[in-house]
Short mmCIF file of N, CA and C in Angstrom, two decimals:
data_model
loop_
_atom_site.label_atom_id
_atom_site.label_comp_id
_atom_site.label_asym_id
_atom_site.label_seq_id
_atom_site.Cartn_x
_atom_site.Cartn_y
_atom_site.Cartn_z
N MET A 210 42.73 47.10 141.30
CA MET A 210 43.64 47.75 141.28
C MET A 210 45.29 47.28 140.32
N SER A 211 45.94 47.47 139.49
CA SER A 211 46.78 46.94 138.83
C SER A 211 48.04 46.55 140.23
N ARG A 212 48.98 46.27 139.32
CA ARG A 212 50.00 46.13 139.87
C ARG A 212 50.53 47.41 139.66
N LYS A 213 50.76 47.91 138.47
CA LYS A 213 51.79 48.99 138.19
C LYS A 213 50.87 49.83 139.32
N GLN A 214 49.53 49.99 139.18
CA GLN A 214 49.17 51.00 140.15
C GLN A 214 49.59 51.15 141.39
N ASP A 215 49.37 50.35 141.71
CA ASP A 215 49.86 49.65 143.05
C ASP A 215 51.87 50.54 143.71
N ARG A 216 52.00 50.28 142.16
CA ARG A 216 53.72 51.02 142.66
C ARG A 216 53.67 52.35 142.35
N LYS A 217 52.68 52.59 141.98
CA LYS A 217 52.35 54.01 141.36
C LYS A 217 52.18 54.37 143.23
N LYS A 218 51.46 54.21 143.38
CA LYS A 218 51.00 54.83 144.88
C LYS A 218 51.97 54.63 146.19
N ARG A 219 52.14 54.11 145.80
CA ARG A 219 53.73 53.42 146.72
C ARG A 219 54.70 54.22 146.48
N ARG A 220 54.86 54.64 145.23
CA ARG A 220 55.93 55.20 144.81
C ARG A 220 55.22 56.90 145.42
N GLN A 221 54.34 57.45 145.34
CA GLN A 221 53.58 58.93 145.65
C GLN A 221 53.30 58.87 147.45
N ARG A 222 53.20 57.52 148.09
CA ARG A 222 53.12 57.56 149.23
C ARG A 222 54.59 57.77 150.05
N ALA A 223 56.11 57.32 149.47
CA ALA A 223 57.51 57.38 149.75
C ALA A 223 57.92 59.22 149.10
N LEU A 224 56.94 59.63 148.41
CA LEU A 224 57.69 60.94 148.44
C LEU A 224 56.41 62.14 149.01
N GLU A 225 55.77 61.44 149.59
CA GLU A 225 55.19 62.12 150.19
C GLU A 225 55.03 62.28 151.76
N ASP A 226 56.59 61.33 152.23
CA ASP A 226 56.69 61.05 153.65
C ASP A 226 57.88 62.18 153.45
N VAL A 227 58.24 62.03 152.57
CA VAL A 227 59.95 62.58 152.42
C VAL A 227 59.02 64.56 152.29
N ARG A 228 58.47 64.89 151.51
CA ARG A 228 58.02 65.77 151.99
C ARG A 228 57.47 66.50 153.58
N LEU A 229 57.09 65.30 154.24
CA LEU A 229 56.80 65.65 155.36
C LEU A 229 57.45 65.83 156.22
N LYS A 230 58.54 64.62 156.07
CA LYS A 230 60.07 65.14 157.08
C LYS A 230 60.25 66.84 157.54
N GLU A 231 60.13 67.10 156.32
CA GLU A 231 60.90 68.22 155.56
C GLU A 231 60.46 69.10 156.60
N HIS A 232 58.63 68.84 157.04
CA HIS A 232 57.66 69.71 157.19
C HIS A 232 56.82 69.27 158.55
N PRO A 233 57.44 69.39 159.96
CA PRO A 233 56.75 67.57 160.52
C PRO A 233 55.42 68.11 161.43
N GLU A 234 54.92 69.70 160.66
CA GLU A 234 53.89 70.14 161.37
C GLU A 234 52.65 69.32 161.33
N HIS A 235 52.42 68.91 159.37
CA HIS A 235 51.38 68.31 158.28
C HIS A 235 51.68 66.90 158.74
N THR A 236 52.40 66.08 159.20
CA THR A 236 53.11 64.53 159.60
C THR A 236 52.03 64.07 160.05
N THR A 237 51.74 64.50 161.43
CA THR A 237 50.70 64.24 161.91
C THR A 237 49.34 64.47 161.54
N LYS A 238 48.69 65.37 161.14
CA LYS A 238 47.05 65.15 160.09
C LYS A 238 47.80 64.20 158.90
N PHE A 239 48.46 64.18 158.46
CA PHE A 239 48.65 63.06 157.01
C PHE A 239 48.65 61.50 157.68
N TYR A 240 48.39 61.63 158.89
CA TYR A 240 49.00 59.89 159.34
C TYR A 240 47.20 59.99 159.79
N TYR A 241 46.67 60.96 160.27
CA TYR A 241 45.49 60.46 160.99
C TYR A 241 44.14 60.58 159.76
N ASP A 242 44.56 61.31 158.84
CA ASP A 242 43.46 61.22 157.51
C ASP A 242 43.99 60.03 156.87
N GLU A 243 45.08 59.54 156.94
CA GLU A 243 45.48 57.95 155.92
C GLU A 243 44.48 57.34 157.34
N GLN A 244 44.58 57.18 158.52
CA GLN A 244 44.21 56.23 159.03
C GLN A 244 42.53 56.27 158.97
N LEU A 245 41.89 57.97 158.94
CA LEU A 245 40.59 57.21 158.65
C LEU A 245 40.58 56.88 157.10
N VAL A 246 41.35 56.88 156.14
CA VAL A 246 40.67 56.30 155.08
C VAL A 246 40.61 54.78 155.48
N ARG A 247 41.93 54.75 155.37
CA ARG A 247 41.55 53.00 156.11
C ARG A 247 40.84 52.91 156.75
N GLY A 248 40.04 52.94 158.24
CA GLY A 248 39.39 52.70 158.39
C GLY A 248 37.68 52.70 158.10
N ALA A 249 37.71 54.04 157.04
CA ALA A 249 36.44 53.58 156.07
C ALA A 249 36.11 52.49 155.12
N ARG A 250 37.43 51.71 154.76
CA ARG A 250 37.27 51.17 154.14
C ARG A 250 37.58 49.59 154.91
N VAL A 251 37.98 49.44 155.89
CA VAL A 251 38.11 48.85 156.92
C VAL A 251 36.15 47.95 157.27
N THR A 252 35.56 49.07 157.26
CA THR A 252 34.50 49.23 157.61
C THR A 252 33.52 48.51 156.18
N ARG A 253 33.72 49.01 155.43
CA ARG A 253 33.19 48.16 154.01
C ARG A 253 33.30 47.19 153.89
N PHE A 254 34.58 46.67 154.18
CA PHE A 254 34.80 45.26 154.27
C PHE A 254 34.07 43.96 155.41
N MET A 255 33.81 44.87 156.64
CA MET A 255 33.45 43.93 158.10
C MET A 255 32.37 43.50 157.90
N PHE A 256 31.34 43.92 157.45
CA PHE A 256 30.47 42.35 156.79
C PHE A 256 30.82 40.91 156.27
N VAL A 257 31.26 41.83 155.28
CA VAL A 257 31.83 39.93 154.26
C VAL A 257 32.92 39.17 155.56
N ARG A 258 33.50 39.80 155.95
CA ARG A 258 34.75 39.45 156.34
C ARG A 258 33.87 38.14 157.46
N TYR A 259 32.89 39.23 158.66
CA TYR A 259 32.53 38.76 159.49
C TYR A 259 31.46 37.61 158.88
N THR A 260 30.83 37.99 158.21
CA THR A 260 30.26 36.55 157.55
C THR A 260 30.53 35.89 156.67
N SER A 261 31.96 36.07 156.19
CA SER A 261 32.40 34.63 155.45
C SER A 261 32.77 33.99 156.56
N ALA A 262 33.89 34.58 158.09
CA ALA A 262 34.18 33.77 158.97
C ALA A 262 33.13 32.67 159.46
N PHE A 263 31.88 33.27 159.41
CA PHE A 263 30.64 32.36 160.29
C PHE A 263 30.43 31.71 160.03
N ILE A 264 30.57 31.27 158.11
CA ILE A 264 30.15 30.71 156.85
C ILE A 264 31.39 29.08 157.21
N PHE A 265 32.73 29.83 156.93
CA PHE A 265 33.71 29.04 157.35
C PHE A 265 34.12 28.01 158.70
N PHE A 266 33.08 28.84 159.59
CA PHE A 266 32.92 27.69 160.23
C PHE A 266 31.87 27.30 160.82
N LEU A 267 30.63 27.07 160.22
CA LEU A 267 29.69 26.89 160.33
C LEU A 267 30.26 25.65 159.55
N ASN A 268 30.48 25.63 158.51
CA ASN A 268 31.00 24.49 157.39
C ASN A 268 32.57 24.03 157.72
N LEU A 269 33.04 24.49 158.43
CA LEU A 269 34.50 23.41 159.20
C LEU A 269 33.86 22.29 160.31
N SER A 270 33.33 22.99 161.23
CA SER A 270 32.05 22.35 162.00
C SER A 270 31.22 21.19 161.35
N TRP A 271 31.13 21.36 160.81
CA TRP A 271 30.31 20.05 159.55
C TRP A 271 30.75 18.99 159.02
N PHE A 272 31.74 19.51 158.67
CA PHE A 272 33.43 19.28 157.78
C PHE A 272 33.66 18.30 158.84
N ILE A 273 33.55 18.63 160.47
CA ILE A 273 34.19 17.66 161.31
C ILE A 273 33.94 16.30 161.68
N LEU A 274 32.42 16.96 161.84
CA LEU A 274 31.09 16.50 162.41
C LEU A 274 31.39 14.44 161.67
N ILE A 275 31.30 15.18 159.77
CA ILE A 275 30.59 13.80 159.36
C ILE A 275 31.66 13.26 159.06
N LEU A 276 33.65 13.90 159.01
CA LEU A 276 34.89 13.55 158.67
C LEU A 276 34.35 12.00 159.89
N SER A 277 33.92 12.12 161.11
CA SER A 277 34.05 11.52 161.85
C SER A 277 32.94 10.14 161.31
N VAL A 278 32.62 10.32 161.04
CA VAL A 278 31.42 9.17 160.91
C VAL A 278 31.91 8.49 159.44
N GLY A 279 32.71 9.31 158.52
CA GLY A 279 34.28 8.94 157.64
C GLY A 279 32.91 8.59 156.23
N SER A 280 32.40 9.54 155.84
CA SER A 280 31.80 9.92 155.15
C SER A 280 32.41 10.21 153.28
N TRP A 281 31.28 9.96 152.04
CA TRP A 281 32.42 10.83 151.47
C TRP A 281 31.73 12.01 151.13
N GLY A 282 30.83 12.17 151.43
CA GLY A 282 29.56 13.51 151.74
C GLY A 282 30.73 15.23 152.19
N CYS A 283 31.55 14.24 153.20
CA CYS A 283 32.71 15.06 153.40
C CYS A 283 33.34 16.54 152.37
N ILE A 284 33.42 16.23 151.64
CA ILE A 284 33.60 16.80 150.34
C ILE A 284 32.74 18.05 150.09
N VAL A 285 31.73 18.61 150.14
CA VAL A 285 31.05 19.56 150.08
C VAL A 285 31.39 20.15 151.45
N PRO A 286 31.34 19.96 152.90
CA PRO A 286 31.98 21.20 153.50
C PRO A 286 32.49 21.69 153.62
N LEU A 287 34.06 21.07 152.97
CA LEU A 287 35.62 20.72 152.78
C LEU A 287 35.61 22.24 151.87
N PHE A 288 34.63 22.03 150.41
CA PHE A 288 34.79 22.68 149.50
C PHE A 288 34.25 24.63 149.95
N ASN A 289 33.66 23.98 150.69
CA ASN A 289 32.59 25.06 151.31
C ASN A 289 33.52 26.52 152.28
N ALA A 290 33.76 25.34 153.40
CA ALA A 290 34.49 25.85 153.82
C ALA A 290 36.53 26.88 153.62
N LEU A 291 36.66 26.14 152.35
CA LEU A 291 37.77 26.69 151.53
C LEU A 291 37.30 27.82 150.49
N THR A 292 36.20 28.18 150.59
CA THR A 292 35.11 28.59 149.91
C THR A 292 35.38 30.22 150.58
N ALA A 293 34.66 29.83 151.78
CA ALA A 293 34.95 31.42 153.31
C ALA A 293 36.27 31.50 153.39
N GLY A 294 37.09 30.84 153.69
CA GLY A 294 38.38 30.83 153.36
C GLY A 294 39.04 31.74 152.76
N ILE A 295 39.02 31.40 151.08
CA ILE A 295 39.72 32.48 150.69
C ILE A 295 38.78 33.30 150.25
N ALA A 296 37.94 34.04 150.60
CA ALA A 296 36.85 34.97 150.12
C ALA A 296 37.44 35.85 152.09
N LEU A 297 37.69 34.87 152.94
CA LEU A 297 38.11 35.76 154.15
C LEU A 297 40.05 36.63 153.65
N VAL A 298 40.79 35.39 153.18
CA VAL A 298 42.25 36.10 152.92
C VAL A 298 41.76 37.07 151.32
N GLU A 299 40.88 36.81 151.14
CA GLU A 299 40.70 37.33 149.42
C GLU A 299 40.43 39.00 150.31
N CYS A 300 39.20 39.27 150.88
CA CYS A 300 39.12 40.55 151.47
C CYS A 300 40.36 41.18 152.10
N MET A 301 41.03 40.74 153.48
CA MET A 301 42.51 41.00 153.73
C MET A 301 43.17 41.99 153.42
N VAL A 302 43.12 41.07 151.92
CA VAL A 302 44.25 41.74 150.78
C VAL A 302 43.48 42.59 150.14
N SER A 303 41.83 42.74 149.79
CA SER A 303 41.38 44.15 149.43
C SER A 303 41.29 45.19 150.04
N VAL A 304 41.45 45.13 151.60
CA VAL A 304 41.77 45.71 152.58
C VAL A 304 42.72 46.25 152.74
N ALA A 305 44.01 45.45 152.46
CA ALA A 305 45.02 46.12 152.21
C ALA A 305 45.82 46.71 151.62
N ARG A 306 44.78 46.87 150.06
CA ARG A 306 45.14 47.15 149.26
C ARG A 306 44.24 48.06 148.20
N ASP A 307 43.84 48.70 148.81
CA ASP A 307 43.00 49.34 147.67
C ASP A 307 42.13 48.57 147.26
N TYR A 308 41.76 47.09 146.92
CA TYR A 308 40.51 46.39 145.28
C TYR A 308 39.62 47.18 146.14
N GLU A 309 38.09 47.04 145.86
CA GLU A 309 37.16 47.07 145.73
C GLU A 309 36.30 45.78 145.55
N GLU A 310 36.81 44.84 144.71
CA GLU A 310 35.96 43.57 144.87
C GLU A 310 36.80 43.09 144.83
N LEU A 311 35.72 41.49 145.16
CA LEU A 311 35.98 39.73 145.48
C LEU A 311 36.09 39.88 144.36
N LYS A 312 37.44 38.85 143.52
CA LYS A 312 36.91 38.00 142.04
C LYS A 312 36.61 37.07 142.07
N TYR A 313 37.76 36.16 143.21
CA TYR A 313 37.88 34.79 143.10
C TYR A 313 35.97 34.61 144.51
N GLY A 314 36.22 35.65 145.20
CA GLY A 314 35.04 34.96 146.19
C GLY A 314 33.59 34.75 145.61
N GLU A 315 33.10 35.99 145.22
CA GLU A 315 31.99 36.69 144.50
C GLU A 315 31.46 34.77 143.65
N LYS A 316 32.47 34.29 142.57
CA LYS A 316 32.15 33.37 142.02
C LYS A 316 32.40 31.88 142.18
N LEU A 317 33.20 31.55 143.53
CA LEU A 317 33.42 30.82 144.72
C LEU A 317 32.00 30.24 145.46
N TYR A 318 32.01 31.68 145.95
CA TYR A 318 30.02 31.23 147.00
C TYR A 318 28.87 31.63 145.75
N LEU A 319 28.92 31.89 144.63
CA LEU A 319 27.86 31.09 143.74
C LEU A 319 28.19 29.46 143.65
N VAL A 320 28.93 29.15 143.35
CA VAL A 320 29.16 28.00 143.43
C VAL A 320 28.72 27.30 144.50
N SER A 321 29.60 27.33 145.36
CA SER A 321 28.78 27.43 146.71
C SER A 321 27.48 27.16 147.14
N VAL A 322 26.95 28.21 146.80
CA VAL A 322 24.96 28.38 147.35
C VAL A 322 24.50 27.05 146.33
N VAL A 323 24.78 26.85 144.70
CA VAL A 323 24.11 25.77 144.26
C VAL A 323 24.35 24.41 144.24
N LEU A 324 25.79 24.36 145.26
CA LEU A 324 26.15 23.12 144.95
C LEU A 324 25.39 22.53 147.07
N THR A 325 25.45 23.58 147.66
CA THR A 325 24.29 23.68 149.28
C THR A 325 23.04 23.08 148.73
N ALA A 326 22.87 24.01 147.57
CA ALA A 326 21.20 23.88 147.34
C ALA A 326 20.83 22.63 146.60
N LEU A 327 21.77 21.98 146.12
CA LEU A 327 21.77 20.83 145.42
C LEU A 327 22.13 19.56 146.98
N VAL A 328 22.68 19.84 147.47
CA VAL A 328 22.95 19.02 149.33
C VAL A 328 21.17 19.07 149.87
N ALA A 329 20.85 20.36 150.05
CA ALA A 329 19.29 20.30 150.53
C ALA A 329 18.21 19.49 149.89
N VAL A 330 18.30 19.74 148.65
CA VAL A 330 17.29 18.52 147.82
C VAL A 330 17.60 17.03 147.78
N PHE A 331 18.92 17.26 148.18
CA PHE A 331 19.27 15.03 147.57
C PHE A 331 19.08 15.34 149.37
N THR A 332 19.57 15.66 150.43
CA THR A 332 18.90 15.30 151.96
C THR A 332 17.70 15.27 151.78
N LEU A 333 16.38 15.90 151.31
CA LEU A 333 15.30 15.76 152.01
C LEU A 333 14.48 14.37 151.21
N VAL A 334 15.42 14.52 149.28
CA VAL A 334 14.76 13.15 148.59
C VAL A 334 15.88 12.12 148.57
N MET A 335 16.47 11.57 148.99
CA MET A 335 17.81 11.05 149.07
C MET A 335 17.70 10.45 150.79
N GLY A 336 17.50 11.11 151.27
CA GLY A 336 17.78 10.74 153.39
C GLY A 336 18.87 11.14 153.80
N ARG A 337 19.41 11.56 154.69
CA ARG A 337 19.96 12.20 155.52
C ARG A 337 21.73 11.61 155.54
N GLU A 338 21.78 9.93 155.61
CA GLU A 338 22.84 9.13 155.30
C GLU A 338 23.90 9.84 154.36
N LEU A 339 24.28 10.13 153.65
CA LEU A 339 25.52 10.89 153.11
C LEU A 339 25.93 12.00 153.74
N PHE A 340 25.13 13.33 153.75
CA PHE A 340 25.04 14.27 153.71
C PHE A 340 25.02 15.04 155.47
N PHE A 341 24.60 14.49 156.13
CA PHE A 341 24.36 14.41 157.43
C PHE A 341 24.05 13.41 158.45
N PRO A 342 24.53 12.18 158.33
CA PRO A 342 24.18 11.04 158.93
C PRO A 342 24.69 11.21 160.87
N PHE A 343 24.97 12.48 161.57
CA PHE A 343 24.54 12.38 162.47
C PHE A 343 23.51 13.14 163.10
N LEU A 344 22.33 13.35 161.61
CA LEU A 344 21.45 13.64 162.47
C LEU A 344 19.97 13.06 162.68
N THR A 345 19.13 13.45 163.21
CA THR A 345 17.87 11.93 163.29
C THR A 345 16.73 12.43 162.37
N LEU A 346 17.18 13.53 161.51
CA LEU A 346 15.22 13.95 160.31
C LEU A 346 16.11 14.38 159.41
N PRO A 347 15.69 14.53 158.58
CA PRO A 347 16.60 14.75 156.78
C PRO A 347 16.13 15.90 156.71
N VAL A 348 15.28 16.18 157.67
CA VAL A 348 14.70 18.91 157.33
C VAL A 348 15.64 18.82 158.57
N TYR A 349 15.87 18.53 158.81
CA TYR A 349 17.35 19.34 159.76
C TYR A 349 18.61 19.75 159.29
N GLY A 350 18.60 18.74 158.08
CA GLY A 350 20.35 19.24 157.64
C GLY A 350 19.45 19.60 156.36
N ALA A 351 18.82 19.85 155.98
CA ALA A 351 17.78 20.73 154.85
C ALA A 351 17.80 22.27 155.87
N VAL A 352 17.59 22.58 156.56
CA VAL A 352 17.73 24.06 157.42
C VAL A 352 19.17 24.32 157.45
N PHE A 353 19.68 23.42 157.79
CA PHE A 353 20.99 23.67 158.38
C PHE A 353 21.41 24.48 156.21
N CYS A 354 21.27 23.55 155.61
CA CYS A 354 21.62 24.03 154.26
C CYS A 354 21.05 25.54 153.94
N LEU A 355 19.55 26.08 154.04
CA LEU A 355 18.88 26.99 153.86
C LEU A 355 20.72 27.97 155.22
N VAL A 356 19.94 27.14 156.31
CA VAL A 356 20.66 28.29 156.55
C VAL A 356 22.30 28.60 156.26
N SER A 357 23.30 28.52 155.74
CA SER A 357 23.88 28.24 154.83
C SER A 357 23.48 29.20 153.51
N ILE A 358 23.53 29.17 153.33
CA ILE A 358 22.61 29.54 151.33
C ILE A 358 22.46 30.60 151.89
N ALA A 359 21.39 30.61 153.10
CA ALA A 359 20.97 32.26 153.29
C ALA A 359 22.20 33.31 153.55
N ALA A 360 23.02 33.41 153.95
CA ALA A 360 24.63 33.98 154.77
C ALA A 360 25.40 33.95 153.29
N GLU A 361 25.63 33.01 152.69
CA GLU A 361 26.20 32.75 152.11
C GLU A 361 25.48 34.19 150.60
N LEU A 362 24.11 34.11 150.51
CA LEU A 362 23.45 34.96 149.23
C LEU A 362 22.99 36.28 149.85
N LEU A 363 23.60 36.72 151.64
CA LEU A 363 23.82 37.83 152.13
C LEU A 363 25.25 38.39 151.75
N VAL A 364 26.22 38.05 151.98
CA VAL A 364 27.34 38.49 151.61
C VAL A 364 27.31 38.49 149.94
N LEU A 365 26.86 37.69 148.90
CA LEU A 365 27.29 38.16 147.77
C LEU A 365 26.45 39.33 147.23
N ARG A 366 24.94 39.52 148.31
CA ARG A 366 24.18 40.89 148.19
C ARG A 366 25.10 42.35 148.70
N ARG A 367 26.06 42.05 149.42
CA ARG A 367 26.82 43.55 149.89
C ARG A 367 28.16 43.23 149.00
N LEU A 368 28.70 42.23 148.37
CA LEU A 368 29.27 42.17 147.30
C LEU A 368 29.64 43.36 146.33
N LYS A 369 27.63 42.73 146.32
CA LYS A 369 26.89 43.07 144.52
C LYS A 369 26.75 45.00 144.78
N LYS A 370 26.37 45.51 145.93
CA LYS A 370 26.62 46.32 146.51
C LYS A 370 27.85 47.09 146.45
N MET A 371 29.05 46.62 146.61
CA MET A 371 30.27 46.91 147.12
C MET A 371 30.66 47.70 146.14
N ARG A 372 30.70 46.51 144.83
CA ARG A 372 30.79 46.92 143.62
C ARG A 372 30.24 47.62 142.47
N ASP A 373 28.60 47.45 143.06
CA ASP A 373 28.34 49.01 142.35
C ASP A 373 28.64 50.01 143.13
N HIS A 374 29.05 50.77 144.17
CA HIS A 374 28.98 51.36 145.35
C HIS A 374 28.18 51.62 145.06
N THR A 375 26.92 51.36 145.76
CA THR A 375 25.38 51.76 146.78
C THR A 375 25.43 51.24 148.15
N ASP A 376 26.82 50.57 148.25
CA ASP A 376 26.63 49.76 149.86
C ASP A 376 26.58 51.77 150.39
N LYS A 377 26.04 51.45 152.17
CA LYS A 377 25.91 53.14 152.85
C LYS A 377 26.99 53.32 153.27
N ARG A 378 28.06 52.44 153.21
CA ARG A 378 30.14 52.86 153.95
C ARG A 378 30.12 53.38 152.75
N TYR A 379 30.28 53.20 151.55
CA TYR A 379 30.62 53.88 150.32
C TYR A 379 31.01 55.62 150.32
N GLU A 380 29.31 56.05 150.12
CA GLU A 380 29.30 57.85 151.13
C GLU A 380 30.88 58.09 151.66
N ARG A 381 30.92 57.60 152.59
CA ARG A 381 31.60 58.10 153.80
C ARG A 381 33.04 58.13 153.65
N TYR A 382 33.26 56.24 152.68
CA TYR A 382 34.17 56.06 152.12
C TYR A 382 34.70 57.47 151.36
N ALA A 383 33.93 57.29 150.70
CA ALA A 383 34.58 58.43 149.45
C ALA A 383 34.85 59.55 150.00
N ARG A 384 33.41 60.19 151.23
CA ARG A 384 34.25 61.29 151.83
C ARG A 384 35.66 61.39 152.29
N VAL A 385 35.72 60.69 152.88
CA VAL A 385 37.16 60.88 154.38
C VAL A 385 38.27 60.56 153.04
N SER A 386 37.92 60.03 151.75
CA SER A 386 39.18 59.50 151.52
C SER A 386 39.62 60.88 150.14
N ALA A 387 38.19 61.79 149.91
CA ALA A 387 38.95 62.49 148.78
C ALA A 387 39.11 64.24 150.21
N GLU A 388 38.54 63.74 151.36
CA GLU A 388 38.85 64.94 151.87
C GLU A 388 40.77 64.71 152.49
N ALA A 389 41.21 63.09 152.67
CA ALA A 389 42.37 63.11 152.31
C ALA A 389 43.47 63.55 151.05
N SER A 390 42.92 62.95 150.06
CA SER A 390 43.83 63.72 148.97
C SER A 390 43.99 64.97 148.98
N ASN A 391 42.77 66.39 149.77
CA ASN A 391 42.90 67.25 149.34
C ASN A 391 43.56 67.78 150.20
N VAL A 392 44.33 66.83 151.65
CA VAL A 392 45.06 68.10 152.25
C VAL A 392 46.38 67.54 152.01
N SER A 393 46.72 65.90 151.20
CA SER A 393 48.12 66.14 151.14
C SER A 393 48.31 66.83 149.81
#
């Protein structure tokens, strides 16, 4: 949604508020419907938000552990944590402003998946010293990377479904949104 559309929507809400002040019997129903729409929009983004938080804290803990050792490999978990953090912020903004897709989150998650896959391969081939000096075997580091990649791929899959309107929660969101627009 562009800024122009956002301003138009705010103006329409302001006009609706003025109209509802003249008719207080409709006010409760209007705000109830508005909360239903917002709740349906929040549930669409819930999986992305919580999985991004999981990825953020997973990479943040990896960053803190590798930073305590003093390795240059701390750049990768820092980038991955920032990617998840940006996706979290973008997710909250999308819910608040009724956006349908996370532009930056999708692109950054793709880069993060590739980077984490390279780290997994590098760890298996070259050893654990650069990225996982705190683990006993390089295989554990590769498993850690695979868990991170799996979570990121799940987020990317959900974002694609949301963008294409094929997710399970879109039907409810569209129905509630249509009912709310018919009432007002």
